[in-house]
């Protein structure tokens, strides 16, 4: 007879914890299931209650019109540390029906990389921590991760060669 109340309490807890799992909970669970290298979550996720959320959101935004409070904000910002994390983020967004915006250098005046006005909820996958630049002068080739800025690319080329270069620029609206 004593079992009954605790059993129903247990069931209630199971049910309520399942339905109260947030998008972030579900997403991070899915990421763990889909990556071999564990993600240090405290470093990879920035939630709106974190004081670094707005500064991070604004960090590469070029169009201030899309930063006003009335513009929808992402549920969280995910900053992958490895390219396999990006792959997992795409898989998990699809699986969980979360809309995904990918931001690299932020050269984006329509704010498509950090705002969604139509599809909610949405998250930002911010590639700011994937910015390695490998220059191979002998091969005339370069491997550049999407988060690197043009200045960083130029710098790494200039370190290796005084004659290699290519035209690029920053457009100001
Ligand atoms: C998280 O996943 C659980 C189990 O699939 C589901 O019941 C819940 O609604 C999900 N939460 C959100 C916010 O989508
Ligand atoms: C806030 O975010 C930063 C950067 O992701 C992280 O290092 C820090 O632990 C977070 N703080 C809290 C209270 O979640
Ligand atoms: C911020 O929110 C996340 C999930 O939304 C939660 O896990 C975390 O504990 C919260 N941090 C603080 C400092 O309130």
PDB file of C-alpha atoms and ligand atoms in Angstrom:
ATOM      1  CA  UNK A   1       0.000   0.000   0.000  1.00  0.00           C
ATOM      2  CA  UNK A   2       2.884   2.328   0.786  1.00  0.00           C
ATOM      3  CA  UNK A   3       4.319   1.839  -2.685  1.00  0.00           C
ATOM      4  CA  UNK A   4       1.444   3.464  -4.493  1.00  0.00           C
ATOM      5  CA  UNK A   5       1.952   7.155  -3.655  1.00  0.00           C
ATOM      6  CA  UNK A   6       5.679   6.989  -4.294  1.00  0.00           C
ATOM      7  CA  UNK A   7       5.131   5.192  -7.570  1.00  0.00           C
ATOM      8  CA  UNK A   8       2.711   7.844  -8.787  1.00  0.00           C
ATOM      9  CA  UNK A   9       5.071  10.553  -7.588  1.00  0.00           C
ATOM     10  CA  UNK A  10       7.824   8.846  -9.541  1.00  0.00           C
ATOM     11  CA  UNK A  11       5.658   8.689 -12.673  1.00  0.00           C
ATOM     12  CA  UNK A  12       4.732  12.317 -12.263  1.00  0.00           C
ATOM     13  CA  UNK A  13       8.396  13.292 -12.020  1.00  0.00           C
ATOM     14  CA  UNK A  14       9.295  11.261 -15.087  1.00  0.00           C
ATOM     15  CA  UNK A  15       6.478  12.792 -17.118  1.00  0.00           C
ATOM     16  CA  UNK A  16       7.076  16.343 -15.986  1.00  0.00           C
ATOM     17  CA  UNK A  17      10.830  16.160 -16.511  1.00  0.00           C
ATOM     18  CA  UNK A  18      10.323  14.828 -20.033  1.00  0.00           C
ATOM     19  CA  UNK A  19       7.930  17.572 -21.048  1.00  0.00           C
ATOM     20  CA  UNK A  20       9.923  20.344 -19.380  1.00  0.00           C
ATOM     21  CA  UNK A  21      13.137  19.460 -21.206  1.00  0.00           C
ATOM     22  CA  UNK A  22      14.126  22.650 -22.953  1.00  0.00           C
ATOM     23  CA  UNK A  23      15.277  23.021 -26.511  1.00  0.00           C
ATOM     24  CA  UNK A  24      18.790  23.423 -25.139  1.00  0.00           C
ATOM     25  CA  UNK A  25      18.509  20.198 -23.096  1.00  0.00           C
ATOM     26  CA  UNK A  26      17.261  18.301 -26.107  1.00  0.00           C
ATOM     27  CA  UNK A  27      19.845  19.809 -28.401  1.00  0.00           C
ATOM     28  CA  UNK A  28      22.792  19.110 -26.115  1.00  0.00           C
ATOM     29  CA  UNK A  29      21.598  15.544 -25.548  1.00  0.00           C
ATOM     30  CA  UNK A  30      21.357  15.046 -29.300  1.00  0.00           C
ATOM     31  CA  UNK A  31      24.833  16.542 -29.820  1.00  0.00           C
ATOM     32  CA  UNK A  32      26.348  14.117 -27.306  1.00  0.00           C
ATOM     33  CA  UNK A  33      24.663  11.272 -29.157  1.00  0.00           C
ATOM     34  CA  UNK A  34      26.093  12.446 -32.472  1.00  0.00           C
ATOM     35  CA  UNK A  35      29.692  13.378 -31.694  1.00  0.00           C
ATOM     36  CA  UNK A  36      32.590  11.188 -30.750  1.00  0.00           C
ATOM     37  CA  UNK A  37      34.547  13.992 -29.156  1.00  0.00           C
ATOM     38  CA  UNK A  38      32.723  15.321 -26.151  1.00  0.00           C
ATOM     39  CA  UNK A  39      31.745  18.975 -26.229  1.00  0.00           C
ATOM     40  CA  UNK A  40      32.591  21.089 -23.173  1.00  0.00           C
ATOM     41  CA  UNK A  41      29.070  22.452 -22.977  1.00  0.00           C
ATOM     42  CA  UNK A  42      29.698  25.314 -20.590  1.00  0.00           C
ATOM     43  CA  UNK A  43      32.054  26.816 -23.154  1.00  0.00           C
ATOM     44  CA  UNK A  44      30.050  25.998 -26.264  1.00  0.00           C
ATOM     45  CA  UNK A  45      26.589  27.332 -25.353  1.00  0.00           C
ATOM     46  CA  UNK A  46      25.604  30.887 -24.607  1.00  0.00           C
ATOM     47  CA  UNK A  47      22.070  31.290 -23.268  1.00  0.00           C
ATOM     48  CA  UNK A  48      20.107  34.568 -22.987  1.00  0.00           C
ATOM     49  CA  UNK A  49      20.581  34.603 -19.199  1.00  0.00           C
ATOM     50  CA  UNK A  50      24.346  34.800 -19.639  1.00  0.00           C
ATOM     51  CA  UNK A  51      25.853  38.299 -19.558  1.00  0.00           C
ATOM     52  CA  UNK A  52      27.947  37.446 -22.633  1.00  0.00           C
ATOM     53  CA  UNK A  53      24.825  36.689 -24.715  1.00  0.00           C
ATOM     54  CA  UNK A  54      24.144  40.182 -26.114  1.00  0.00           C
ATOM     55  CA  UNK A  55      27.813  41.105 -26.614  1.00  0.00           C
ATOM     56  CA  UNK A  56      28.303  37.828 -28.498  1.00  0.00           C
ATOM     57  CA  UNK A  57      25.176  38.381 -30.578  1.00  0.00           C
ATOM     58  CA  UNK A  58      26.364  41.887 -31.441  1.00  0.00           C
ATOM     59  CA  UNK A  59      30.008  40.939 -31.970  1.00  0.00           C
ATOM     60  CA  UNK A  60      29.912  40.668 -35.748  1.00  0.00           C
ATOM     61  CA  UNK A  61      26.522  42.233 -36.497  1.00  0.00           C
ATOM     62  CA  UNK A  62      26.858  44.846 -39.242  1.00  0.00           C
ATOM     63  CA  UNK A  63      23.317  46.156 -39.317  1.00  0.00           C
ATOM     64  CA  UNK A  64      22.236  47.744 -36.023  1.00  0.00           C
ATOM     65  CA  UNK A  65      18.586  47.752 -37.130  1.00  0.00           C
ATOM     66  CA  UNK A  66      18.494  44.012 -36.445  1.00  0.00           C
ATOM     67  CA  UNK A  67      19.739  44.300 -32.882  1.00  0.00           C
ATOM     68  CA  UNK A  68      16.811  46.245 -31.403  1.00  0.00           C
ATOM     69  CA  UNK A  69      14.901  44.398 -28.650  1.00  0.00           C
ATOM     70  CA  UNK A  70      11.794  43.799 -30.805  1.00  0.00           C
ATOM     71  CA  UNK A  71      13.756  41.671 -33.287  1.00  0.00           C
ATOM     72  CA  UNK A  72      13.549  37.939 -32.408  1.00  0.00           C
ATOM     73  CA  UNK A  73      16.553  36.533 -30.587  1.00  0.00           C
ATOM     74  CA  UNK A  74      17.933  32.994 -30.811  1.00  0.00           C
ATOM     75  CA  UNK A  75      17.141  30.504 -28.055  1.00  0.00           C
ATOM     76  CA  UNK A  76      20.877  30.108 -27.633  1.00  0.00           C
ATOM     77  CA  UNK A  77      24.161  30.513 -29.457  1.00  0.00           C
ATOM     78  CA  UNK A  78      26.224  27.418 -30.107  1.00  0.00           C
ATOM     79  CA  UNK A  79      29.917  27.944 -30.818  1.00  0.00           C
ATOM     80  CA  UNK A  80      31.411  24.693 -32.134  1.00  0.00           C
ATOM     81  CA  UNK A  81      35.034  23.977 -31.279  1.00  0.00           C
ATOM     82  CA  UNK A  82      35.490  21.234 -33.894  1.00  0.00           C
ATOM     83  CA  UNK A  83      34.091  20.765 -37.373  1.00  0.00           C
ATOM     84  CA  UNK A  84      32.421  17.525 -36.256  1.00  0.00           C
ATOM     85  CA  UNK A  85      30.353  19.683 -33.868  1.00  0.00           C
ATOM     86  CA  UNK A  86      29.035  21.619 -36.863  1.00  0.00           C
ATOM     87  CA  UNK A  87      27.974  18.392 -38.541  1.00  0.00           C
ATOM     88  CA  UNK A  88      26.245  17.257 -35.339  1.00  0.00           C
ATOM     89  CA  UNK A  89      24.504  20.636 -35.002  1.00  0.00           C
ATOM     90  CA  UNK A  90      23.026  20.295 -38.489  1.00  0.00           C
ATOM     91  CA  UNK A  91      21.850  16.730 -37.783  1.00  0.00           C
ATOM     92  CA  UNK A  92      20.312  17.719 -34.439  1.00  0.00           C
ATOM     93  CA  UNK A  93      18.558  20.845 -35.696  1.00  0.00           C
ATOM     94  CA  UNK A  94      16.908  18.755 -38.371  1.00  0.00           C
ATOM     95  CA  UNK A  95      15.991  15.983 -35.944  1.00  0.00           C
ATOM     96  CA  UNK A  96      14.501  18.370 -33.389  1.00  0.00           C
ATOM     97  CA  UNK A  97      12.842  20.724 -35.856  1.00  0.00           C
ATOM     98  CA  UNK A  98      14.890  23.724 -34.728  1.00  0.00           C
ATOM     99  CA  UNK A  99      15.679  26.395 -37.272  1.00  0.00           C
ATOM    100  CA  UNK A 100      19.399  27.002 -37.654  1.00  0.00           C
ATOM    101  CA  UNK A 101      21.303  30.126 -38.653  1.00  0.00           C
ATOM    102  CA  UNK A 102      25.013  29.844 -39.393  1.00  0.00           C
ATOM    103  CA  UNK A 103      27.248  32.806 -38.786  1.00  0.00           C
ATOM    104  CA  UNK A 104      30.866  33.031 -39.876  1.00  0.00           C
ATOM    105  CA  UNK A 105      32.496  36.425 -40.335  1.00  0.00           C
ATOM    106  CA  UNK A 106      29.203  38.289 -40.101  1.00  0.00           C
ATOM    107  CA  UNK A 107      29.520  39.973 -43.494  1.00  0.00           C
ATOM    108  CA  UNK A 108      25.798  40.017 -43.746  1.00  0.00           C
ATOM    109  CA  UNK A 109      23.755  43.199 -43.904  1.00  0.00           C
ATOM    110  CA  UNK A 110      20.394  41.426 -44.122  1.00  0.00           C
ATOM    111  CA  UNK A 111      21.074  39.749 -40.738  1.00  0.00           C
ATOM    112  CA  UNK A 112      20.247  36.345 -42.202  1.00  0.00           C
ATOM    113  CA  UNK A 113      23.079  34.820 -40.200  1.00  0.00           C
ATOM    114  CA  UNK A 114      21.773  35.878 -36.791  1.00  0.00           C
ATOM    115  CA  UNK A 115      18.048  36.699 -37.039  1.00  0.00           C
ATOM    116  CA  UNK A 116      15.023  34.725 -38.130  1.00  0.00           C
ATOM    117  CA  UNK A 117      11.774  36.671 -38.427  1.00  0.00           C
ATOM    118  CA  UNK A 118       9.732  33.738 -39.682  1.00  0.00           C
ATOM    119  CA  UNK A 119      10.948  30.455 -38.322  1.00  0.00           C
ATOM    120  CA  UNK A 120      10.983  30.105 -34.561  1.00  0.00           C
ATOM    121  CA  UNK A 121      12.507  28.789 -32.475  1.00  0.00           C
ATOM    122  CA  UNK A 122      15.881  29.340 -33.993  1.00  0.00           C
ATOM    123  CA  UNK A 123      19.478  29.051 -32.861  1.00  0.00           C
ATOM    124  CA  UNK A 124      22.757  30.492 -34.081  1.00  0.00           C
ATOM    125  CA  UNK A 125      25.705  28.286 -34.879  1.00  0.00           C
ATOM    126  CA  UNK A 126      28.523  30.783 -34.513  1.00  0.00           C
ATOM    127  CA  UNK A 127      31.749  29.696 -36.208  1.00  0.00           C
ATOM    128  CA  UNK A 128      33.879  32.299 -34.402  1.00  0.00           C
ATOM    129  CA  UNK A 129      36.017  29.614 -32.768  1.00  0.00           C
ATOM    130  CA  UNK A 130      36.723  27.835 -36.034  1.00  0.00           C
ATOM    131  CA  UNK A 131      39.209  30.229 -37.588  1.00  0.00           C
ATOM    132  CA  UNK A 132      42.389  28.331 -38.344  1.00  0.00           C
ATOM    133  CA  UNK A 133      44.333  29.424 -41.438  1.00  0.00           C
ATOM    134  CA  UNK A 134      46.848  27.064 -43.040  1.00  0.00           C
ATOM    135  CA  UNK A 135      48.979  28.423 -45.838  1.00  0.00           C
ATOM    136  CA  UNK A 136      50.977  26.194 -48.134  1.00  0.00           C
ATOM    137  CA  UNK A 137      53.122  28.447 -50.346  1.00  0.00           C
ATOM    138  CA  UNK A 138      54.845  25.596 -52.245  1.00  0.00           C
ATOM    139  CA  UNK A 139      51.423  24.299 -53.182  1.00  0.00           C
ATOM    140  CA  UNK A 140      49.896  27.741 -53.783  1.00  0.00           C
ATOM    141  CA  UNK A 141      47.024  26.719 -51.545  1.00  0.00           C
ATOM    142  CA  UNK A 142      45.306  27.759 -48.350  1.00  0.00           C
ATOM    143  CA  UNK A 143      42.813  26.067 -46.039  1.00  0.00           C
ATOM    144  CA  UNK A 144      40.768  28.621 -44.163  1.00  0.00           C
ATOM    145  CA  UNK A 145      38.044  27.870 -41.641  1.00  0.00           C
ATOM    146  CA  UNK A 146      34.837  29.826 -42.020  1.00  0.00           C
ATOM    147  CA  UNK A 147      35.204  31.884 -38.834  1.00  0.00           C
ATOM    148  CA  UNK A 148      38.473  33.540 -39.896  1.00  0.00           C
ATOM    149  CA  UNK A 149      38.407  37.187 -40.886  1.00  0.00           C
ATOM    150  CA  UNK A 150      39.992  38.492 -44.075  1.00  0.00           C
ATOM    151  CA  UNK A 151      42.604  40.317 -41.979  1.00  0.00           C
ATOM    152  CA  UNK A 152      43.673  37.042 -40.374  1.00  0.00           C
ATOM    153  CA  UNK A 153      43.987  35.373 -43.766  1.00  0.00           C
ATOM    154  CA  UNK A 154      46.091  38.229 -45.151  1.00  0.00           C
ATOM    155  CA  UNK A 155      48.277  38.178 -42.056  1.00  0.00           C
ATOM    156  CA  UNK A 156      49.007  34.452 -42.330  1.00  0.00           C
ATOM    157  CA  UNK A 157      49.785  34.743 -46.053  1.00  0.00           C
ATOM    158  CA  UNK A 158      52.092  37.713 -45.450  1.00  0.00           C
ATOM    159  CA  UNK A 159      53.973  35.716 -42.809  1.00  0.00           C
ATOM    160  CA  UNK A 160      54.895  33.173 -45.475  1.00  0.00           C
ATOM    161  CA  UNK A 161      55.284  35.215 -48.632  1.00  0.00           C
ATOM    162  CA  UNK A 162      55.829  38.739 -49.873  1.00  0.00           C
ATOM    163  CA  UNK A 163      54.458  37.985 -53.324  1.00  0.00           C
ATOM    164  CA  UNK A 164      51.312  35.963 -52.768  1.00  0.00           C
ATOM    165  CA  UNK A 165      48.013  37.718 -52.383  1.00  0.00           C
ATOM    166  CA  UNK A 166      44.527  38.070 -53.771  1.00  0.00           C
ATOM    167  CA  UNK A 167      42.023  40.875 -53.953  1.00  0.00           C
ATOM    168  CA  UNK A 168      39.309  41.088 -51.313  1.00  0.00           C
ATOM    169  CA  UNK A 169      37.585  43.847 -49.444  1.00  0.00           C
ATOM    170  CA  UNK A 170      35.141  45.020 -46.842  1.00  0.00           C
ATOM    171  CA  UNK A 171      31.984  46.641 -48.164  1.00  0.00           C
ATOM    172  CA  UNK A 172      30.354  49.356 -46.130  1.00  0.00           C
ATOM    173  CA  UNK A 173      26.626  49.858 -46.527  1.00  0.00           C
TER     174      UNK A 173
HETATM  175  C1  LIG B   1      12.342  17.864 -25.626  1.00  0.00           C
HETATM  176  O1  LIG B   1      12.188  16.467 -25.889  1.00  0.00           O
HETATM  177  C2  LIG B   1      11.135  15.887 -25.156  1.00  0.00           C
HETATM  178  C3  LIG B   1      11.187  14.392 -25.419  1.00  0.00           C
HETATM  179  O2  LIG B   1      11.184  14.122 -26.813  1.00  0.00           O
HETATM  180  C4  LIG B   1       9.803  16.509 -25.583  1.00  0.00           C
HETATM  181  O3  LIG B   1       8.747  15.963 -24.827  1.00  0.00           O
HETATM  182  C5  LIG B   1       9.874  18.010 -25.333  1.00  0.00           C
HETATM  183  O4  LIG B   1       8.693  18.633 -25.824  1.00  0.00           O
HETATM  184  C6  LIG B   1      11.079  18.613 -26.030  1.00  0.00           C
HETATM  185  N1  LIG B   1      11.176  20.011 -25.641  1.00  0.00           N
HETATM  186  C7  LIG B   1      11.068  21.015 -26.538  1.00  0.00           C
HETATM  187  C8  LIG B   1      11.119  22.387 -25.976  1.00  0.00           C
HETATM  188  O5  LIG B   1      10.952  20.836 -27.749  1.00  0.00           O
HETATM  189  C1  LIG B   2      28.472  32.330 -19.826  1.00  0.00           C
HETATM  190  O1  LIG B   2      29.058  32.035 -21.096  1.00  0.00           O
HETATM  191  C2  LIG B   2      30.471  31.945 -21.046  1.00  0.00           C
HETATM  192  C3  LIG B   2      30.934  31.791 -22.482  1.00  0.00           C
HETATM  193  O2  LIG B   2      30.278  30.736 -23.122  1.00  0.00           O
HETATM  194  C4  LIG B   2      30.867  30.774 -20.155  1.00  0.00           C
HETATM  195  O3  LIG B   2      32.264  30.700 -20.076  1.00  0.00           O
HETATM  196  C5  LIG B   2      30.271  30.965 -18.778  1.00  0.00           C
HETATM  197  O4  LIG B   2      30.521  29.819 -18.004  1.00  0.00           O
HETATM  198  C6  LIG B   2      28.759  31.214 -18.852  1.00  0.00           C
HETATM  199  N1  LIG B   2      28.273  31.568 -17.540  1.00  0.00           N
HETATM  200  C7  LIG B   2      27.186  31.024 -17.032  1.00  0.00           C
HETATM  201  C8  LIG B   2      26.794  31.517 -15.691  1.00  0.00           C
HETATM  202  O5  LIG B   2      26.520  30.181 -17.620  1.00  0.00           O
HETATM  203  C1  LIG B   3      20.741  29.801 -17.752  1.00  0.00           C
HETATM  204  O1  LIG B   3      19.808  29.032 -18.456  1.00  0.00           O
HETATM  205  C2  LIG B   3      20.228  27.688 -18.701  1.00  0.00           C
HETATM  206  C3  LIG B   3      19.187  26.999 -19.555  1.00  0.00           C
HETATM  207  O2  LIG B   3      18.254  27.864 -20.076  1.00  0.00           O
HETATM  208  C4  LIG B   3      20.434  26.977 -17.378  1.00  0.00           C
HETATM  209  O3  LIG B   3      20.899  25.669 -17.649  1.00  0.00           O
HETATM  210  C5  LIG B   3      21.455  27.719 -16.570  1.00  0.00           C
HETATM  211  O4  LIG B   3      21.597  27.130 -15.299  1.00  0.00           O
HETATM  212  C6  LIG B   3      21.067  29.180 -16.402  1.00  0.00           C
HETATM  213  N1  LIG B   3      22.166  29.871 -15.754  1.00  0.00           N
HETATM  214  C7  LIG B   3      21.982  30.799 -14.833  1.00  0.00           C
HETATM  215  C8  LIG B   3      23.237  31.421 -14.295  1.00  0.00           C
HETATM  216  O5  LIG B   3      20.875  31.150 -14.455  1.00  0.00           O
END
